[in-house]
PDB file of C-alpha atoms in Angstrom:
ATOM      1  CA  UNK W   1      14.410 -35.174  -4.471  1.00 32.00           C
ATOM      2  CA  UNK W   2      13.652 -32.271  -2.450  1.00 41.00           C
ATOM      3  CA  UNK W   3      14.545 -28.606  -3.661  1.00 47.00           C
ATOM      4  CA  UNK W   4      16.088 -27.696  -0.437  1.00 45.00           C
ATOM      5  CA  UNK W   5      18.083 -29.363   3.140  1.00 43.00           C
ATOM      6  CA  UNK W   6      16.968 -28.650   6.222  1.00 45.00           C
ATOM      7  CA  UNK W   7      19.651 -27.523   8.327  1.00 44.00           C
ATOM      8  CA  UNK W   8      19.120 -29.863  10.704  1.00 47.00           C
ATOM      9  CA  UNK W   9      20.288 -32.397   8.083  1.00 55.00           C
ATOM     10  CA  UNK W  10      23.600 -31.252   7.255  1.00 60.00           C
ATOM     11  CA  UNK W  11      24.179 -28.977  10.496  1.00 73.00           C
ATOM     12  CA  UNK W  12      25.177 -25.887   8.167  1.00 79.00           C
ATOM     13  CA  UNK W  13      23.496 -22.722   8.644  1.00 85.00           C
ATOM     14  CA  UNK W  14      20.230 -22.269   6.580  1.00 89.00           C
ATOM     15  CA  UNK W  15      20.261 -19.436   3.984  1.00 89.00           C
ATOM     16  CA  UNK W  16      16.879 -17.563   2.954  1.00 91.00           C
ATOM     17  CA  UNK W  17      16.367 -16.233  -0.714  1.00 91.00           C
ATOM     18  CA  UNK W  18      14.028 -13.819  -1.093  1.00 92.00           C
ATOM     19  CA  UNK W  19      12.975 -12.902  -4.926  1.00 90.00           C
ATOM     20  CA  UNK W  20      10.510  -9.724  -5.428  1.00 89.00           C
ATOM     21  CA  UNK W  21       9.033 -10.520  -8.930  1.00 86.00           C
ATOM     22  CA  UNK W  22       5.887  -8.798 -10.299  1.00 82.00           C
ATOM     23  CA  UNK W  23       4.967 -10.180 -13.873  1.00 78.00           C
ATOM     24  CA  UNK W  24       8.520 -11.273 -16.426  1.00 82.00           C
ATOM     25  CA  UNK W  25       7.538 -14.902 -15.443  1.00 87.00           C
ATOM     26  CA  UNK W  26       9.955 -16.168 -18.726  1.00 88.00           C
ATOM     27  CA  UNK W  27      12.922 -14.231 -16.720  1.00 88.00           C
ATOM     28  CA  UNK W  28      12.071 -14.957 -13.298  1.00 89.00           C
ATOM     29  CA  UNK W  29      12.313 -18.766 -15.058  1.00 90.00           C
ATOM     30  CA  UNK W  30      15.737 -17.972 -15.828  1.00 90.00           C
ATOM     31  CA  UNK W  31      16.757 -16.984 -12.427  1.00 90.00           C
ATOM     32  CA  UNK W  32      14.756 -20.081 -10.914  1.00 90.00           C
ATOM     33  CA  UNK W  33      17.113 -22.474 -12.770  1.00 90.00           C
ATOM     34  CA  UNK W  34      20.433 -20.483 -12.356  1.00 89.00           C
ATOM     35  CA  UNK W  35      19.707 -20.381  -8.990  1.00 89.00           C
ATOM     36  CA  UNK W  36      18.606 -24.632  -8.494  1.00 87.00           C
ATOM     37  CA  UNK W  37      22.226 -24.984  -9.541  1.00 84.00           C
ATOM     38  CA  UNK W  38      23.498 -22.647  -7.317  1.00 83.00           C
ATOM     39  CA  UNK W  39      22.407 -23.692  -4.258  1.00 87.00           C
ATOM     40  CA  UNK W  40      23.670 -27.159  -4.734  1.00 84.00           C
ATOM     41  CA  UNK W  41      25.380 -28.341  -1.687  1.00 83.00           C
ATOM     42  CA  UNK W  42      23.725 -25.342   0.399  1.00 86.00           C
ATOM     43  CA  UNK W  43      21.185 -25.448   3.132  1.00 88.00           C
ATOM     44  CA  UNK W  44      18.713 -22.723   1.867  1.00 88.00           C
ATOM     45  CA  UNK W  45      14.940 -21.837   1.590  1.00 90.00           C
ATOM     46  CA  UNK W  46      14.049 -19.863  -1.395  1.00 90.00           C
ATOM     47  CA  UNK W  47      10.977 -17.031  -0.918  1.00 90.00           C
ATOM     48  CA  UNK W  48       9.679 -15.535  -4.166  1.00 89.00           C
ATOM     49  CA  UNK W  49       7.092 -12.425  -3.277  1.00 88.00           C
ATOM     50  CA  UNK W  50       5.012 -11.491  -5.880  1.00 85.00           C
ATOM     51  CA  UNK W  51       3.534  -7.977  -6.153  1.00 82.00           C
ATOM     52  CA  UNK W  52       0.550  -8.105  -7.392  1.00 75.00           C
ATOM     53  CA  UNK W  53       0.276 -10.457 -10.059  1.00 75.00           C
ATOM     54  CA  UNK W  54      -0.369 -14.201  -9.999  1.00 73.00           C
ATOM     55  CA  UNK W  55       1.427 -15.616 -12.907  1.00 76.00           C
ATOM     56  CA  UNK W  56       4.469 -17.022 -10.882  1.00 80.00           C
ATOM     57  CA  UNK W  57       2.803 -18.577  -8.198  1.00 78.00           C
ATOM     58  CA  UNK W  58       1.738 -21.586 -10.156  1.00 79.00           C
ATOM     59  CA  UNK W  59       4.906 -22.859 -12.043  1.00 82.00           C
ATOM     60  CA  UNK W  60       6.849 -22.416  -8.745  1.00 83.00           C
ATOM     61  CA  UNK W  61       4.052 -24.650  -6.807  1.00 80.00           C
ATOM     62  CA  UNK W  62       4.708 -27.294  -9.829  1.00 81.00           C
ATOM     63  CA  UNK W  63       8.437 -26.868 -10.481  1.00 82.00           C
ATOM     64  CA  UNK W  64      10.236 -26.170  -7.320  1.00 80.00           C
ATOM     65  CA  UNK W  65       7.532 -27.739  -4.501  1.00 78.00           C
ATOM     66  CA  UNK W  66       9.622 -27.145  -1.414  1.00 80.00           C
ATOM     67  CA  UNK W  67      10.041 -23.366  -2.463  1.00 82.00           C
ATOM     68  CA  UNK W  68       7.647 -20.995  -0.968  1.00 77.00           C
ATOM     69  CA  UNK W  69       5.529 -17.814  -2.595  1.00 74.00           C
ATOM     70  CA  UNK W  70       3.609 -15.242  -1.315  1.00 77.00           C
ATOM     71  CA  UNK W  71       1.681 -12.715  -2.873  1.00 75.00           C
ATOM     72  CA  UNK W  72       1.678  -9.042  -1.935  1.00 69.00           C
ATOM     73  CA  UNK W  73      -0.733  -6.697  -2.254  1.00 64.00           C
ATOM     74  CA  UNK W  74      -0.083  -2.937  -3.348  1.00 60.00           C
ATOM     75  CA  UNK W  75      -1.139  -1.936   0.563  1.00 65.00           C
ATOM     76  CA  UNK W  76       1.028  -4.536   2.036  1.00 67.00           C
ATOM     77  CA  UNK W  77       4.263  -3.539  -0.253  1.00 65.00           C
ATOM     78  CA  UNK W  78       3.179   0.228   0.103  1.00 69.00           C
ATOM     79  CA  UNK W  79       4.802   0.751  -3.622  1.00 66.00           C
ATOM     80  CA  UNK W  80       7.942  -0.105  -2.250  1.00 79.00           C
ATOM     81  CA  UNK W  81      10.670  -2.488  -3.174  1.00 83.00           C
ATOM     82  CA  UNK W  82      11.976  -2.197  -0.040  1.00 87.00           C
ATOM     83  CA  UNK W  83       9.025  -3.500   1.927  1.00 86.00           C
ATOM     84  CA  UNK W  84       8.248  -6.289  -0.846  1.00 86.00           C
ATOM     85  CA  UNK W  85      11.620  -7.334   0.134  1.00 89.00           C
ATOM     86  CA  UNK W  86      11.037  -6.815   4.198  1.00 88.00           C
ATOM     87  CA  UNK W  87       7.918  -8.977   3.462  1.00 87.00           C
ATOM     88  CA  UNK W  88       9.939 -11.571   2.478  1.00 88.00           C
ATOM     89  CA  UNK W  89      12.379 -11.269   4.920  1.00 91.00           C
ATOM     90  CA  UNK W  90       9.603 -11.250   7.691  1.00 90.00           C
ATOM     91  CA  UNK W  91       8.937 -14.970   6.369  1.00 89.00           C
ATOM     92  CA  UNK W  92      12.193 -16.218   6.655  1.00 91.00           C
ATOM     93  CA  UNK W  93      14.363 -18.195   8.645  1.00 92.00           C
ATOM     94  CA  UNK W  94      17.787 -18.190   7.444  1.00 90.00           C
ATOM     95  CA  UNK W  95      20.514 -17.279   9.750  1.00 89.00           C
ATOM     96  CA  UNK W  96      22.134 -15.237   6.225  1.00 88.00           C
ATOM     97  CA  UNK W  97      19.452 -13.732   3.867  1.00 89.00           C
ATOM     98  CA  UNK W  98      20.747 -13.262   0.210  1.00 88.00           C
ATOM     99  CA  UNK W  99      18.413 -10.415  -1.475  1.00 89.00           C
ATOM    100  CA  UNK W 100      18.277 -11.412  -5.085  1.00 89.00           C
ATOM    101  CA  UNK W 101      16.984  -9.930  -8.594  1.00 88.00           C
ATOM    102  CA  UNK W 102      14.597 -11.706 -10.610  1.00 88.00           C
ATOM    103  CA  UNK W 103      16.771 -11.174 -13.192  1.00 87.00           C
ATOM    104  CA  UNK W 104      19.743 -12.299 -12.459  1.00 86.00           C
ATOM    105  CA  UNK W 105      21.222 -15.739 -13.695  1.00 87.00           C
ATOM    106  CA  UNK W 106      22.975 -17.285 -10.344  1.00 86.00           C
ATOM    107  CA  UNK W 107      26.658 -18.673 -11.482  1.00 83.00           C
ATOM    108  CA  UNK W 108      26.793 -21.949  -9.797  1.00 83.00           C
ATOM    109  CA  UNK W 109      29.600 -20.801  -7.019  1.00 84.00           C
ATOM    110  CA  UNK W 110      28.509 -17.496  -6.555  1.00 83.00           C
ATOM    111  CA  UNK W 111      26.347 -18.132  -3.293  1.00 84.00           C
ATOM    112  CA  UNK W 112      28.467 -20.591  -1.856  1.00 85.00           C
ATOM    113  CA  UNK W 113      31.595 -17.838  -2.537  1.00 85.00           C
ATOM    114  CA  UNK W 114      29.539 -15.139  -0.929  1.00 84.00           C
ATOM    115  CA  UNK W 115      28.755 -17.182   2.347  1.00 85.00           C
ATOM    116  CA  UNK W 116      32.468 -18.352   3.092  1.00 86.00           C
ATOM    117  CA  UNK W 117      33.329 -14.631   3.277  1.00 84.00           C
ATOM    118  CA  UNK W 118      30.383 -13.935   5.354  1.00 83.00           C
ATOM    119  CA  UNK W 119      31.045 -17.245   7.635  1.00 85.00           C
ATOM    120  CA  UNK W 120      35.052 -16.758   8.034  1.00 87.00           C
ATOM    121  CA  UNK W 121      34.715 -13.137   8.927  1.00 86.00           C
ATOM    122  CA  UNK W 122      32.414 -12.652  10.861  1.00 83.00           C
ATOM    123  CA  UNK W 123      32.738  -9.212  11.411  1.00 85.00           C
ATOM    124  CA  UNK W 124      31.492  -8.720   7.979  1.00 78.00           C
ATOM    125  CA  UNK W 125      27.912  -7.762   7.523  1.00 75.00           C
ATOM    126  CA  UNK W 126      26.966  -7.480   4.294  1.00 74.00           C
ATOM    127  CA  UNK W 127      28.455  -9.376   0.897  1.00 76.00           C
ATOM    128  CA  UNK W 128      27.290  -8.302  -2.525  1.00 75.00           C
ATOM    129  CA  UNK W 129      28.577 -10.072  -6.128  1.00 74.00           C
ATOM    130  CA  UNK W 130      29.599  -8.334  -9.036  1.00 77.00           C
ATOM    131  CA  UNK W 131      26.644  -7.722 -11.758  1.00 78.00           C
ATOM    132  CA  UNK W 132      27.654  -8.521 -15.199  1.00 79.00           C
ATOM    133  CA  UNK W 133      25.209  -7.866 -18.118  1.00 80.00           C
ATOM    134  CA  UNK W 134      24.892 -10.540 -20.776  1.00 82.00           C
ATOM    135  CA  UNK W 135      27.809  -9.049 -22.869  1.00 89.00           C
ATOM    136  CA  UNK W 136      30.160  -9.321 -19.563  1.00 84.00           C
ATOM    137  CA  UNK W 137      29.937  -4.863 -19.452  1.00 89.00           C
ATOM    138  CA  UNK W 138      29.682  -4.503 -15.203  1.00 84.00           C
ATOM    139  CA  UNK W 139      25.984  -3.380 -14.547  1.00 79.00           C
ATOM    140  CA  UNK W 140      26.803  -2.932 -10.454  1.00 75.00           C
ATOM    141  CA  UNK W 141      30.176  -4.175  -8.394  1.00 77.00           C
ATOM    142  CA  UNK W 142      28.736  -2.981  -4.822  1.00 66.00           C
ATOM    143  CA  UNK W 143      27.853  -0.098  -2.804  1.00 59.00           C
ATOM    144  CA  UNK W 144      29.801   1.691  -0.333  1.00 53.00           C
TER     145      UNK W 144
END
């Protein structure tokens, strides 16, 4: 069974996923397997970049083998989230991009709640979730 749809399967609009990790393989696990659930029923890629290490690249290859990984150098990234993210980004091919944490666990709706706001308004441009840490205090509800 194959990790993701194409969209010319299902005719819905492909989503990309881009993941900046850099080492905390045991929590970027976490977020791999929230997120599996998560995108079921959605027509996504998912792009994990990591900066400058190497220790995620070979349990995604074996776990998730339609998922894609690039590694980033420290010139490449300049230092920056930001372009470790545009890096990503520059790979993609999702009409919507969802930016997302390594650390984050993905509740199973939250993607597919995110893209119906984004789809039925389309004058929208930007969706973000509500951050809960694990003892349900808020940790980030959006920027303005």
């Amino acid at each position: 069974m194959s990790d993701v749809n194409l969209p010319e399967e299902s005719g819905k609009p492909l989503v990309s996923v881009i993941i900046p990790t850099r080492g905390k393989l045991p929590m970027l696990k976490n977020c791999l397997a929230s997120l599996k659930a998560g995108l079921e029923g959605i027509d996504a890629e998912v792009i994990v970049v990591e900066h400058e290490t190497a220790d995620a690249g070979q349990y995604v290859h074996e776990k998730y083998t339609s998922w894609r990984i690039f590694r980033v150098t420290d010139e490449e990234a300049e230092h920056s989230y930001s372009s470790i993210n545009n890096f990503g980004v520059s790979r993609s091919k999702g009409k919507f991009l969802w930016l997302l944490n390594n650390d984050v666990f993905v509740r199973k709706d939250t993607l597919a709640e995110m893209l119906k706001v984004m789809e039925e308004k389309p004058d929208v441009g930007l969706v973000g979730a509500k951050l809960l840490f694990p003892s349900r205090e808020i940790q980030h509800c959006g920027v303005v």
